[in-house]
Every structure is written in C-alpha cells, then in structure tokens.
XYZ file of C-alpha atoms in Angstrom:
412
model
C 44.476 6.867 -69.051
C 40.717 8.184 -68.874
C 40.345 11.580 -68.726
C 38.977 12.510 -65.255
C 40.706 9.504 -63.714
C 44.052 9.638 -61.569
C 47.637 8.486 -63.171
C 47.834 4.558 -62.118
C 50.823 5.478 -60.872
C 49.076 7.727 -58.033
C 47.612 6.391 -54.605
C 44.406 5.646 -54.819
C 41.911 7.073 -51.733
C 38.630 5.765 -50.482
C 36.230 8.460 -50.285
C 35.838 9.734 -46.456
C 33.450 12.228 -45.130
C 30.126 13.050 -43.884
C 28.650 10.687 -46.618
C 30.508 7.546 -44.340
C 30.848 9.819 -40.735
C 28.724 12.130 -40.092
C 30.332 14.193 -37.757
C 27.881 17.082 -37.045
C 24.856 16.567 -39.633
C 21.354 14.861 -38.137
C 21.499 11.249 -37.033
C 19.528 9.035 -39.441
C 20.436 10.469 -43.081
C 19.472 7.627 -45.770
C 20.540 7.822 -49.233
C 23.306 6.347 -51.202
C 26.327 9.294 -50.697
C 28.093 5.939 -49.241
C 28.528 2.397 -50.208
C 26.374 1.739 -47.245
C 23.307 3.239 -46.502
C 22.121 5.081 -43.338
C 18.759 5.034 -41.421
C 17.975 5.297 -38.011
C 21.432 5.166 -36.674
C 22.648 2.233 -37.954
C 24.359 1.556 -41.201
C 24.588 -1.118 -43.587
C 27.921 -1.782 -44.863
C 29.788 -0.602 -42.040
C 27.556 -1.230 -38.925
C 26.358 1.804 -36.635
C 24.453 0.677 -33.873
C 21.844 2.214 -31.644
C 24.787 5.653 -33.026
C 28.059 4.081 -31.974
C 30.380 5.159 -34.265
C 33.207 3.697 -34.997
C 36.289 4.305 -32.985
C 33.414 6.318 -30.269
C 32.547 3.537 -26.861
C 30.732 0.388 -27.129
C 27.038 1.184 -26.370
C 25.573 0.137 -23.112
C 23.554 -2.541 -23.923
C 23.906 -4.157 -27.749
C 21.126 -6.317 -27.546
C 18.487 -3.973 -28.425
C 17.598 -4.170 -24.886
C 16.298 -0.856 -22.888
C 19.002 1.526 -21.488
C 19.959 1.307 -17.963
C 19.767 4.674 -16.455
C 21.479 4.954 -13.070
C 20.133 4.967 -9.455
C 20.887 8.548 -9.057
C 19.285 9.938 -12.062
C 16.262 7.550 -11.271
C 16.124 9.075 -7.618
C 16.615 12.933 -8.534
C 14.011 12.508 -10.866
C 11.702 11.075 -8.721
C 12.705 13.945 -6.007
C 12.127 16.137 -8.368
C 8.859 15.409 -9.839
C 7.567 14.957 -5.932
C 8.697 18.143 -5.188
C 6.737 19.709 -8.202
C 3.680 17.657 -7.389
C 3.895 19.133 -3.911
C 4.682 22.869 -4.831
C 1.240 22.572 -7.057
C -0.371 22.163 -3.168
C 1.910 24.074 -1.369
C 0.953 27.262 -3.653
C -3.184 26.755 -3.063
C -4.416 28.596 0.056
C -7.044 25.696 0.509
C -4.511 22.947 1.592
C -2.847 25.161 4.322
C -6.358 26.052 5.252
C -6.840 22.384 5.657
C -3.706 22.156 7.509
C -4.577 24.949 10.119
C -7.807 22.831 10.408
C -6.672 19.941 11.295
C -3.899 21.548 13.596
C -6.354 23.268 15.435
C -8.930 20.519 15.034
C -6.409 18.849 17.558
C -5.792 21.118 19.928
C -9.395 21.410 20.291
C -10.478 18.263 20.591
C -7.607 17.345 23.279
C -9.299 20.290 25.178
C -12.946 19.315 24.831
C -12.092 15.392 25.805
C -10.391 16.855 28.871
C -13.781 19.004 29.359
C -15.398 15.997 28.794
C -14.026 13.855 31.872
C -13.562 17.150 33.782
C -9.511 16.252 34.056
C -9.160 20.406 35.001
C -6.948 19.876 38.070
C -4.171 21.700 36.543
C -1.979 21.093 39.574
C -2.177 17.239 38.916
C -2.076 16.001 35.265
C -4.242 18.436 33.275
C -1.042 19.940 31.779
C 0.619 16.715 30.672
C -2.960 15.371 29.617
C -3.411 17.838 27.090
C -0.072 17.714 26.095
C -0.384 13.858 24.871
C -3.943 14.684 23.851
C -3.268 16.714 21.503
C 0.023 14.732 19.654
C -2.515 11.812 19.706
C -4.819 14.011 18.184
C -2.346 14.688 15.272
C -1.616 11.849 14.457
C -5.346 10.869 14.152
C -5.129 13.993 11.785
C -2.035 12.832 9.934
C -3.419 9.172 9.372
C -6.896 10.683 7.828
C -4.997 13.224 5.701
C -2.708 10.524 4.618
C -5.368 7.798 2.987
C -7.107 11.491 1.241
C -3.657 12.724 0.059
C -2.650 9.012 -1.398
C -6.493 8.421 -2.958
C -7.132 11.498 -4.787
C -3.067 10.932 -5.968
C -3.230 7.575 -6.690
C -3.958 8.059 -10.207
C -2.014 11.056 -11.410
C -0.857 10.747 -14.824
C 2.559 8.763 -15.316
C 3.528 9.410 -11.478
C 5.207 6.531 -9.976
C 4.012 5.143 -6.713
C 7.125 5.799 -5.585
C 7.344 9.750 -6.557
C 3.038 9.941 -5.070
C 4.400 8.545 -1.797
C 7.450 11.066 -2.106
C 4.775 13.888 -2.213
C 2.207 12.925 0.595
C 5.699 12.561 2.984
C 6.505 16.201 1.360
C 2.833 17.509 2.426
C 3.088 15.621 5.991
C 6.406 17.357 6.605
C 4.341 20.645 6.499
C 1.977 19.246 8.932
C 4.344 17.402 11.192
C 6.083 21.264 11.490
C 2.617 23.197 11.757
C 1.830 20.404 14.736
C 5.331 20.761 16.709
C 4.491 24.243 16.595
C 1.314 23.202 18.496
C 3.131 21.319 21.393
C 5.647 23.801 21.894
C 2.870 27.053 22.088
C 1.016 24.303 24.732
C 4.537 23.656 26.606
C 4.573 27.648 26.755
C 0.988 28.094 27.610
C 0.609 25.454 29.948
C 0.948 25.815 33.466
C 3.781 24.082 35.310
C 2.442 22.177 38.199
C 3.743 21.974 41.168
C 5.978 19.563 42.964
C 3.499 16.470 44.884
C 5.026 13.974 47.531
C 4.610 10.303 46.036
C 2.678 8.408 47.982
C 1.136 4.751 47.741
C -2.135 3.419 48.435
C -1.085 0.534 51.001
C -4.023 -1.679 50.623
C -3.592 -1.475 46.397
C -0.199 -0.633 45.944
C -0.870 1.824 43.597
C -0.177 5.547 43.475
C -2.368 7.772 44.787
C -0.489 11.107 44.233
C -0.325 12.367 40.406
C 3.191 13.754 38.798
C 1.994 15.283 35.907
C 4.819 17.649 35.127
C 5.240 17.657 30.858
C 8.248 15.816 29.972
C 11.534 18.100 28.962
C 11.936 18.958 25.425
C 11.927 17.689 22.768
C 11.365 13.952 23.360
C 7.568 14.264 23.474
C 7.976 16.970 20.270
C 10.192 14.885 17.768
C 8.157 11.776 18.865
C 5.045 13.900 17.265
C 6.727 15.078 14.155
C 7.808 11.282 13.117
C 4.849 9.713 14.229
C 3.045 12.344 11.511
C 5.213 11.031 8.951
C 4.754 7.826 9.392
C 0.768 8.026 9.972
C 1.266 9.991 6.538
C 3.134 7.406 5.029
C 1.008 4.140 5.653
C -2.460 5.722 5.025
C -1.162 7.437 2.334
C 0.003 3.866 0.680
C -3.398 2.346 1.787
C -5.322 5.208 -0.333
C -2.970 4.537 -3.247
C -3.318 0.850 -3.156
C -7.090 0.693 -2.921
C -7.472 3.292 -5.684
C -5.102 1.418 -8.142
C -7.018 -1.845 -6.918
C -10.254 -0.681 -9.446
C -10.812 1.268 -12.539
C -13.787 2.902 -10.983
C -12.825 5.621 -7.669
C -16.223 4.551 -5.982
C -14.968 1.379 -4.791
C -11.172 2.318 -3.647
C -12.780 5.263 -2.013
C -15.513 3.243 0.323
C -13.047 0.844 1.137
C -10.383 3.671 1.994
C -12.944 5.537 3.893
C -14.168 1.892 6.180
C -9.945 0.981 6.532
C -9.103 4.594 7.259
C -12.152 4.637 10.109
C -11.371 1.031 11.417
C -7.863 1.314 12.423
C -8.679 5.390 13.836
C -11.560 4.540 15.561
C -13.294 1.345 15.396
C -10.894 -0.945 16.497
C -10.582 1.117 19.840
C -14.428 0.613 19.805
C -14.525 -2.543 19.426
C -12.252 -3.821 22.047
C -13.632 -1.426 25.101
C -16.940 -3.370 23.934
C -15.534 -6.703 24.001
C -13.481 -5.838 27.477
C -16.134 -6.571 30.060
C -16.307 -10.115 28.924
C -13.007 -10.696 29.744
C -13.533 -9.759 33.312
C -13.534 -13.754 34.966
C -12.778 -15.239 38.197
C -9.388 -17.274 38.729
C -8.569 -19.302 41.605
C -5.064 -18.293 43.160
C -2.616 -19.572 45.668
C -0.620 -17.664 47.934
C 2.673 -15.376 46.752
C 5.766 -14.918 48.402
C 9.428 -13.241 47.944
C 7.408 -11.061 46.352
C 8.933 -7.762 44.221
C 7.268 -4.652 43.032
C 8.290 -1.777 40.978
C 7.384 2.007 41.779
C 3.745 1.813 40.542
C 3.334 -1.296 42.324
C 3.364 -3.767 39.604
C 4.286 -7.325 40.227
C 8.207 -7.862 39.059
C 8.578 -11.286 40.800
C 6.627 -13.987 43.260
C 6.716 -17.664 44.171
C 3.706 -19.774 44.598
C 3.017 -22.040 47.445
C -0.129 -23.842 48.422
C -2.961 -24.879 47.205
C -5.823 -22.697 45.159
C -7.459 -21.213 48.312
C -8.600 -17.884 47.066
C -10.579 -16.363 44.156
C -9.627 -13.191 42.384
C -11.530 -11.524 39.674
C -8.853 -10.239 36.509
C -9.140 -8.803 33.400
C -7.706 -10.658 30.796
C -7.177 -7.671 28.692
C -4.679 -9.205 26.552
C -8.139 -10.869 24.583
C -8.832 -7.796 23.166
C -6.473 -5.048 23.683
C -4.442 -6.573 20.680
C -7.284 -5.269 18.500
C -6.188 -1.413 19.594
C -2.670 -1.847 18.429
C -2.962 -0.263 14.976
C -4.961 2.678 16.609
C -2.758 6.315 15.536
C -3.035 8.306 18.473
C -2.457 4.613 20.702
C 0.786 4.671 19.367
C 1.665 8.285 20.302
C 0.544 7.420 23.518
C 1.795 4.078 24.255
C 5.710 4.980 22.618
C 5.274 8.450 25.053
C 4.929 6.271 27.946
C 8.393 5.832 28.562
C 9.548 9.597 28.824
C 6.045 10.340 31.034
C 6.289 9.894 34.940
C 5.030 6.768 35.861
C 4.244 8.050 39.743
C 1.066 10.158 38.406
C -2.552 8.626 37.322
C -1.638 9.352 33.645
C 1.809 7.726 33.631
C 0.845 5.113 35.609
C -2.932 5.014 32.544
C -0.209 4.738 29.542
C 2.333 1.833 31.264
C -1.087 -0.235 32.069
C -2.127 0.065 28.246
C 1.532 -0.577 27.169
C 1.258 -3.575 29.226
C -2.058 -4.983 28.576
C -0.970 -7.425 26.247
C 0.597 -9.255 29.004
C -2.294 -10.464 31.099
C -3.400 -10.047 34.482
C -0.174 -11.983 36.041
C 1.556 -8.699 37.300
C -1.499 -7.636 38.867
C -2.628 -10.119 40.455
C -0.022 -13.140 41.380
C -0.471 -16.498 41.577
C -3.211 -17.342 39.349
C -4.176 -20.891 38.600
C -0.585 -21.530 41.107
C 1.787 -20.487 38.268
C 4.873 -17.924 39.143
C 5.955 -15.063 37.596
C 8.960 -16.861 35.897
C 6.238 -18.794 34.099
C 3.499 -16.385 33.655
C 2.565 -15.306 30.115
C 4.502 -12.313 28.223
C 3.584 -10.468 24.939
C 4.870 -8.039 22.566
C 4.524 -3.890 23.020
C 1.214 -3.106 22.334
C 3.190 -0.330 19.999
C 5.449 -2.950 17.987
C 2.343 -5.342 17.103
C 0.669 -1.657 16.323
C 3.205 -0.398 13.862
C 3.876 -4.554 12.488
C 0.318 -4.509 11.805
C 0.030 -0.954 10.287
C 3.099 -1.584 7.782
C 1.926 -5.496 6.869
C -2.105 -3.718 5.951
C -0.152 -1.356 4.080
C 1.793 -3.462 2.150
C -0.591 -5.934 1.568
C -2.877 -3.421 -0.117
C -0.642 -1.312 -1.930
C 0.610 -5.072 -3.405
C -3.000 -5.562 -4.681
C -2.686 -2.863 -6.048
C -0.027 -2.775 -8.444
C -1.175 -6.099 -9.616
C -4.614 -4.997 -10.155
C -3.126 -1.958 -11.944
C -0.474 -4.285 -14.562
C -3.385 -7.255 -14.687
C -5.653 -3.433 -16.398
C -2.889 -2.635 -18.393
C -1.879 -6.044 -19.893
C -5.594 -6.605 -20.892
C -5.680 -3.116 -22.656
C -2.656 -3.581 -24.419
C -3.458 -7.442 -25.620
C-alpha cells in the first residue's frame, strides 16, 4: 500500500466540488481543478451549456440561437422606456408652452374664421360653429405636432419605432386633455340659443331656419380627444418614416414639412379650385313617387319620359375625394351625425359627408336614370382615415427598409 493512498479494501470516491459544480463561485472559471475544463459556461468533459448545469432545466433554446424573451417583458419595456422618453418633455416648460399655443392657437383661429364670414348671429349657429371650429382646429394642431414630435424622434438612440410612437401618443394624450378642456370652457361660455320653428323653403326644399343648439355632452368632446390621438399617431409615423428614409435630416424634413402641409391644407385647396369645373349641364326627365328626408334630400324617385329639361349640377364627387385626408374634415364630417341637420351648419356638414355621391339626390332624374340606379360612394370620412393610415404605412415601410438597407451596408 502507498503511503498517502487509501486501503484497497476502502471505497474509492470521485472528487466532487466546486472544481466540477460550482455552486456559488463566478460563472466561467478555467483551469484544470477538474478533469474537464471550464470557460465561458460550458465545460469540456462534462458539458455545461449556455450555464445549464446538470440536474438544473434544459435551456431555452440549445442551438446557440438568441433567447426568446416574452411578449410581456417586450411590452413593459417598451411602456416603460416611452414613458421615460415622455417624462424628459413633460418636465421642460417649453413643450407645455407649445401645448397652450397650439390650444389657444385653436380657439383663436375658430373665432377669427367666424369673424371672417361674419357667422355672429349667436341665436342661429354661431355657438355650434365655433364649437366644431375649434375641435377641427385641434386636430389641425394635433396632425402638425404629430409629423414634429415623430421627426425630431425618429432617430433617438436605440429607441424602437414602436416605443417613439408609444411617446408621441403619450405627448398627444396631454394635448387631447388640454383641448377637451377647450370645448368644455366653450360649452360653458357659449350662449345657448334659443328654440327656432323649422321651416322649409318650398320652392328648394331646403331649410331655411337654423338649429344650432351644441350637441349634449360628451359626444362632440370624446370625438375631439380620439381624433387628437389619432392625428398624433399617423403624422407622427409619417415624420418617423421620412426621417429613417435618409441619413441626412434635410431631406426627411422637406418632405415631412410638403406631406404634413398637403393633407392639412393643400388638398382642401386644391379641390375648391378644381370645383367650378365640375359645375356642367345634364339633361333630365321628369321624377315621380318621389321621397325626401328632413333637409330635403332626394331618398327615392322614378323616371318617366323623355330628356325634356336641363339642369346645371355639381359633380362634386370629381374632386371632393381629394379633401378626404384633410384633419379638421374629419372632425367635421364624423360630427355630422350628432349635429342637427335642420340648421345651415348641419345641413353644410351632411352635404360634405355626402359629396362623394354625386348630384343624384339633388337633383333627380339625370340622364333618365332612378335613384335605385344612381351612383353611391364611400363616407368622405372612411376614404379620409383609409387614405391617412395606407400614406402612413407606406412611408413608415420605406422607412425601415431604408434604415436596415444603411445598416447592412455599414456592417458588410
């Protein structure tokens, strides 16, 4: 028997321990304390992977594939970091400065248009005028403040798109509330008209009389606050898009500046330009069993007869299709079913809602055809918001590929 050695009629025992398991010490020891060797988490001799250890669960992927972290951790992490991009505004007196601005800027703006056309009769629709004025008017202001918020963001550090779209719906919230505030100090402020008999032009068919009572909380208020949001949303994902779209802000922010400007202002522009020339005279037969609603639009007529008269129409459903993506339009034109259609301005917003369904309900009988055949079209408000949401995406798609095209080419 060697001295030092164990009788060889003892057990013999494999040495055990924190040279095999280490049980407490740092991850990654190498040396040789163990027949295999350690480094990195993994261990020759007795596998370790990615620090398994044995008799501890099977890791989560084996391959040597990436992690996969679940939904919920992904989304309160993203929550998170949006909130802490926002707090870094929400703690700078110049953004609520901007916010007051733009609050007010409204307000103003729905007063001064009403100055404009001298719309003062207070007893008639002044109150309900300003009312929708001014929610147009914020979103106008939500839709600009959106494409700045989502430019100037769109390259912050290792922020998803996802977590800078988090925060510019964070900031809008704070102007969607500053704006409600608004309409309800104008419900307050406002005066209440008074009560006017209905009455109907009998050579037109059209009211004469105005309603223009302000419809009853807080339809017209919650239809302002998600408007905002949304406004906020979709310009803020066309600033993001065209500044991800180049390496260089000069470019994203001209064409963020001409998109922002088209759909607030130019494409109402361009179609009151282009509406005169669709002002035409149809030959018409005569109607009968004829129907009518309360603001004397057409609801149903037969045609008999031949073409013996001529009626000049508007075709406004040319144009008025160019309007759609217009902010305040679609405040206006998604209002239109809570305001009174007996007054001049209920009877203004159900004409532009309906403009993109010709002149058939206006004027019957054109070219012979009946109302069961004349031409229909989509909401002026759903081709709005389709066409708002499809700009959006299309841009902010162009612009993640622009952005991974830049990033593969730096990396190669």
């Amino acid at each position: 028997m060697v001295s030092g050695q164990p009788p060889e009629d003892e057990p013999r025992y494999e040495q055990i321990g924190r040279d095999l398991y280490d049980d407490g010490g740092p991850v990654g020891v190498s040396g040789s304390r163990a027949s295999g060797s350690v480094s990195g988490g993994s261990v020759s001799g007795g596998s370790v992977s990615g620090g398994s250890v044995p008799g501890g669960p099977a890791p989560e992927d084996d391959g040597g594939g990436p992690v996969r972290v679940p939904f919920r951790s992904t989304a309160a992490k993203a929550v998170r970091d949006a909130w802490a991009d926002t707090m870094g505004s929400f703690r700078t007196v110049s953004f609520w400065i901007v916010l007051v601005s733009a609050v007010a800027g409204a307000g103003t703006a729905a007063y001064l248009l009403l100055a404009w056309f001298g719309v003062f009769g207070w007893e008639t629709s002044g109150p309900v005028a300003m009312f929708l004025l001014s929610g147009g008017a914020l979103s106008l202001a939500a839709a600009i403040l959106g494409s700045v918020w989502g430019f100037v963001r769109g390259q912050a550090g290792e922020r998803t798109m996802s977590v800078r779209l988090l925060a510019c719906l964070l900031r809008g919230l704070a102007l969607a509330v500053l704006g409600v505030g608004l309409l309800l100090a104008l419900r307050v402020l406002l005066p209440v008209p008074g009560t006017a008999e209905f009455s109907v032009d009998p050579a037109s068919g059209l009211p004469v009389t105005p309603a223009g009572s302000i419809p009853a909380f807080p339809g017209l208020e919650i239809l302002a606050l998600l408007s905002v949001l949304f406004e906020v949303g979709v310009f803020g994902l066309l600033g993001m898009g065209f500044r991800a779209c180049f390496a260089s802000r000069l470019p994203g922010a001209v064409l963020t500046v001409l998109a922002t400007g088209l759909f607030a202002f130019g494409n109402v522009a361009a179609a009151f330009l282009l509406l005169p020339g669709t002002l035409v005279t149809e030959r018409t037969s005569i109607p009968v069993n004829v129907e009518r609603d309360d603001t004397g639009r057409y609801l149903s007529y037969e045609c008999i007869g031949d073409l013996v008269r001529s009626e000049t129409v508007l075709h406004s459903e040319r144009v008025m299709w160019l309007t759609a993506g217009n902010p305040a339009l679609i405040y206006w034109t998604l209002a239109s079913d809570q305001v009174p259609p007996d007054g001049e301005l209920g009877w203004f917003l159900l004409s532009v809602q309906r403009s993109t369904e010709g002149p058939a309900y206006d004027v019957p009988c054109i070219n012979g055809v009946p109302s069961e055949a004349a031409q229909t079209g989509f909401p002026l408000s759903v081709i709005g918001i389709a066409g708002q949401l499809a700009t959006a995406a299309a841009v902010t798609g162009a612009g993640v590929l622009a952005g991974r095209r830049r990033a593969y080419r730096s990396g190669r």
